[in-house]
């Protein structure tokens, strides 16, 4: 008995078998480039193992396909979430960059004023303003604690 690799198999068709009074299924196969018709009853011993292997292979491939499809959906969701995070952080970086530029300009302006008016006078003014702010903050705390009773 020769063993051939089956290239292609069509769906089985109901047909009359060559045996008297029998019916069976006919498979149209492509074996080694040649088309042949095999009936279920005549070629069961060597044909059905190929069909069974094909069935299990198709089942396994279907299961893998479903798993991969689910994985693709999860990866798409993850990609979308990460893209949104990237856009959020890009916005944050831009805001921080703008704020840094503003603070740098203010620091440069302060240095210009120090050069023009004198560093000691500016330091004295800054110290007095800080003391005044601390005093106002303490008064607000005191009012919050005892003033509302």
Short mmCIF file of C-alpha atoms in Angstrom, two decimals:
data_model
loop_
_atom_site.label_atom_id
_atom_site.label_comp_id
_atom_site.label_asym_id
_atom_site.label_seq_id
_atom_site.Cartn_x
_atom_site.Cartn_y
_atom_site.Cartn_z
CA UNK A 1 0.00 0.00 0.00
CA UNK A 2 1.41 3.39 -1.00
CA UNK A 3 1.27 6.38 1.30
CA UNK A 4 0.63 9.77 -0.24
CA UNK A 5 0.41 13.23 1.24
CA UNK A 6 -2.94 14.81 0.57
CA UNK A 7 -2.63 18.35 -0.79
CA UNK A 8 -6.28 19.36 -0.73
CA UNK A 9 -9.57 17.75 0.33
CA UNK A 10 -13.07 18.94 -0.56
CA UNK A 11 -16.12 18.44 1.61
CA UNK A 12 -17.58 14.93 1.39
CA UNK A 13 -20.53 14.37 -0.93
CA UNK A 14 -23.15 11.68 -0.50
CA UNK A 15 -22.86 9.10 -3.28
CA UNK A 16 -23.64 5.53 -4.17
CA UNK A 17 -20.77 3.21 -3.47
CA UNK A 18 -19.56 0.64 -5.93
CA UNK A 19 -20.61 -2.12 -3.62
CA UNK A 20 -24.05 -3.42 -4.40
CA UNK A 21 -26.74 -1.57 -2.53
CA UNK A 22 -24.28 0.49 -0.47
CA UNK A 23 -24.01 4.20 0.01
CA UNK A 24 -21.10 6.21 1.24
CA UNK A 25 -19.26 9.49 1.00
CA UNK A 26 -17.00 10.60 -1.80
CA UNK A 27 -14.06 12.89 -1.15
CA UNK A 28 -12.48 14.83 -3.97
CA UNK A 29 -8.79 14.97 -3.19
CA UNK A 30 -5.70 16.39 -4.74
CA UNK A 31 -2.85 13.98 -4.18
CA UNK A 32 0.51 14.81 -5.69
CA UNK A 33 -1.10 17.32 -8.04
CA UNK A 34 -3.64 14.80 -9.40
CA UNK A 35 -7.34 14.95 -8.61
CA UNK A 36 -8.88 11.69 -7.47
CA UNK A 37 -12.20 10.65 -5.98
CA UNK A 38 -12.15 8.47 -2.92
CA UNK A 39 -15.15 6.83 -1.39
CA UNK A 40 -15.43 6.35 2.32
CA UNK A 41 -15.97 2.61 2.19
CA UNK A 42 -13.20 1.80 -0.30
CA UNK A 43 -10.36 3.85 1.08
CA UNK A 44 -11.13 4.08 4.75
CA UNK A 45 -7.93 2.48 5.98
CA UNK A 46 -5.49 4.94 4.47
CA UNK A 47 -7.70 7.99 3.86
CA UNK A 48 -9.41 8.50 7.22
CA UNK A 49 -6.20 8.99 9.25
CA UNK A 50 -5.43 11.98 7.00
CA UNK A 51 -8.93 13.34 7.51
CA UNK A 52 -8.66 12.89 11.29
CA UNK A 53 -5.29 14.65 11.32
CA UNK A 54 -6.78 17.47 9.28
CA UNK A 55 -9.70 17.78 11.68
CA UNK A 56 -7.46 17.96 14.74
CA UNK A 57 -5.16 20.41 12.98
CA UNK A 58 -8.11 22.63 12.06
CA UNK A 59 -9.41 22.52 15.65
CA UNK A 60 -5.99 23.45 17.05
CA UNK A 61 -5.56 26.26 14.53
CA UNK A 62 -9.02 27.59 15.34
CA UNK A 63 -8.21 27.62 19.06
CA UNK A 64 -4.91 29.39 18.41
CA UNK A 65 -6.66 31.89 16.14
CA UNK A 66 -9.21 32.72 18.84
CA UNK A 67 -6.46 33.13 21.45
CA UNK A 68 -4.46 35.37 19.14
CA UNK A 69 -7.53 37.45 18.36
CA UNK A 70 -8.18 37.96 22.08
CA UNK A 71 -4.54 38.86 22.61
CA UNK A 72 -4.69 41.38 19.75
CA UNK A 73 -7.75 43.01 21.33
CA UNK A 74 -5.97 43.24 24.69
CA UNK A 75 -2.85 44.67 23.08
CA UNK A 76 -4.93 47.26 21.21
CA UNK A 77 -6.58 48.33 24.47
CA UNK A 78 -3.18 48.53 26.15
CA UNK A 79 -1.78 50.54 23.23
CA UNK A 80 -4.70 52.97 23.37
CA UNK A 81 -4.26 53.42 27.13
CA UNK A 82 -0.52 53.95 26.77
CA UNK A 83 -1.06 56.44 23.94
CA UNK A 84 -3.43 58.42 26.15
CA UNK A 85 -0.86 58.35 28.96
CA UNK A 86 1.86 59.56 26.59
CA UNK A 87 -0.34 62.46 25.43
CA UNK A 88 -1.13 63.36 29.06
CA UNK A 89 2.54 63.41 30.02
CA UNK A 90 3.46 65.37 26.89
CA UNK A 91 1.00 68.04 28.05
CA UNK A 92 2.49 67.98 31.54
CA UNK A 93 6.02 68.36 30.15
CA UNK A 94 4.93 71.30 27.99
CA UNK A 95 3.28 73.01 30.98
CA UNK A 96 6.38 72.46 33.12
CA UNK A 97 8.60 73.77 30.34
CA UNK A 98 6.48 76.93 30.04
CA UNK A 99 6.56 77.41 33.81
CA UNK A 100 10.34 76.90 33.87
CA UNK A 101 10.76 79.55 31.18
CA UNK A 102 8.59 81.98 33.16
CA UNK A 103 10.56 81.35 36.36
CA UNK A 104 13.84 81.79 34.50
CA UNK A 105 12.64 85.14 33.14
CA UNK A 106 11.67 86.24 36.66
CA UNK A 107 15.07 85.17 38.02
CA UNK A 108 16.80 87.13 35.24
CA UNK A 109 14.66 90.18 36.03
CA UNK A 110 15.56 89.92 39.73
CA UNK A 111 19.25 89.80 38.86
CA UNK A 112 18.85 92.94 36.71
CA UNK A 113 17.08 94.76 39.55
CA UNK A 114 19.81 93.68 41.98
CA UNK A 115 22.47 95.06 39.66
CA UNK A 116 20.60 98.32 39.18
CA UNK A 117 19.38 98.98 42.75
CA UNK A 118 22.05 97.11 44.68
CA UNK A 119 22.01 93.61 46.12
CA UNK A 120 21.83 94.72 49.78
CA UNK A 121 18.73 96.86 49.26
CA UNK A 122 16.94 94.09 47.38
CA UNK A 123 17.85 91.48 50.02
CA UNK A 124 16.53 93.81 52.75
CA UNK A 125 13.27 94.38 50.87
CA UNK A 126 12.85 90.62 50.32
CA UNK A 127 13.51 89.89 54.00
CA UNK A 128 10.92 92.50 55.12
CA UNK A 129 8.29 91.18 52.70
CA UNK A 130 8.86 87.59 53.90
CA UNK A 131 8.46 88.68 57.55
CA UNK A 132 5.26 90.52 56.68
CA UNK A 133 3.88 87.44 54.84
CA UNK A 134 4.70 85.19 57.82
CA UNK A 135 2.96 87.57 60.19
CA UNK A 136 -0.15 87.68 57.99
CA UNK A 137 -0.17 83.88 57.77
CA UNK A 138 0.05 83.53 61.57
CA UNK A 139 -2.82 85.99 61.97
CA UNK A 140 -4.95 83.98 59.52
CA UNK A 141 -4.17 80.76 61.41
CA UNK A 142 -5.10 82.38 64.69
CA UNK A 143 -8.35 83.72 63.22
CA UNK A 144 -9.18 80.31 61.79
CA UNK A 145 -8.51 78.61 65.13
CA UNK A 146 -10.09 81.03 67.56
CA UNK A 147 -11.97 83.63 65.56
CA UNK A 148 -14.81 81.42 64.31
CA UNK A 149 -15.84 80.10 67.75
#
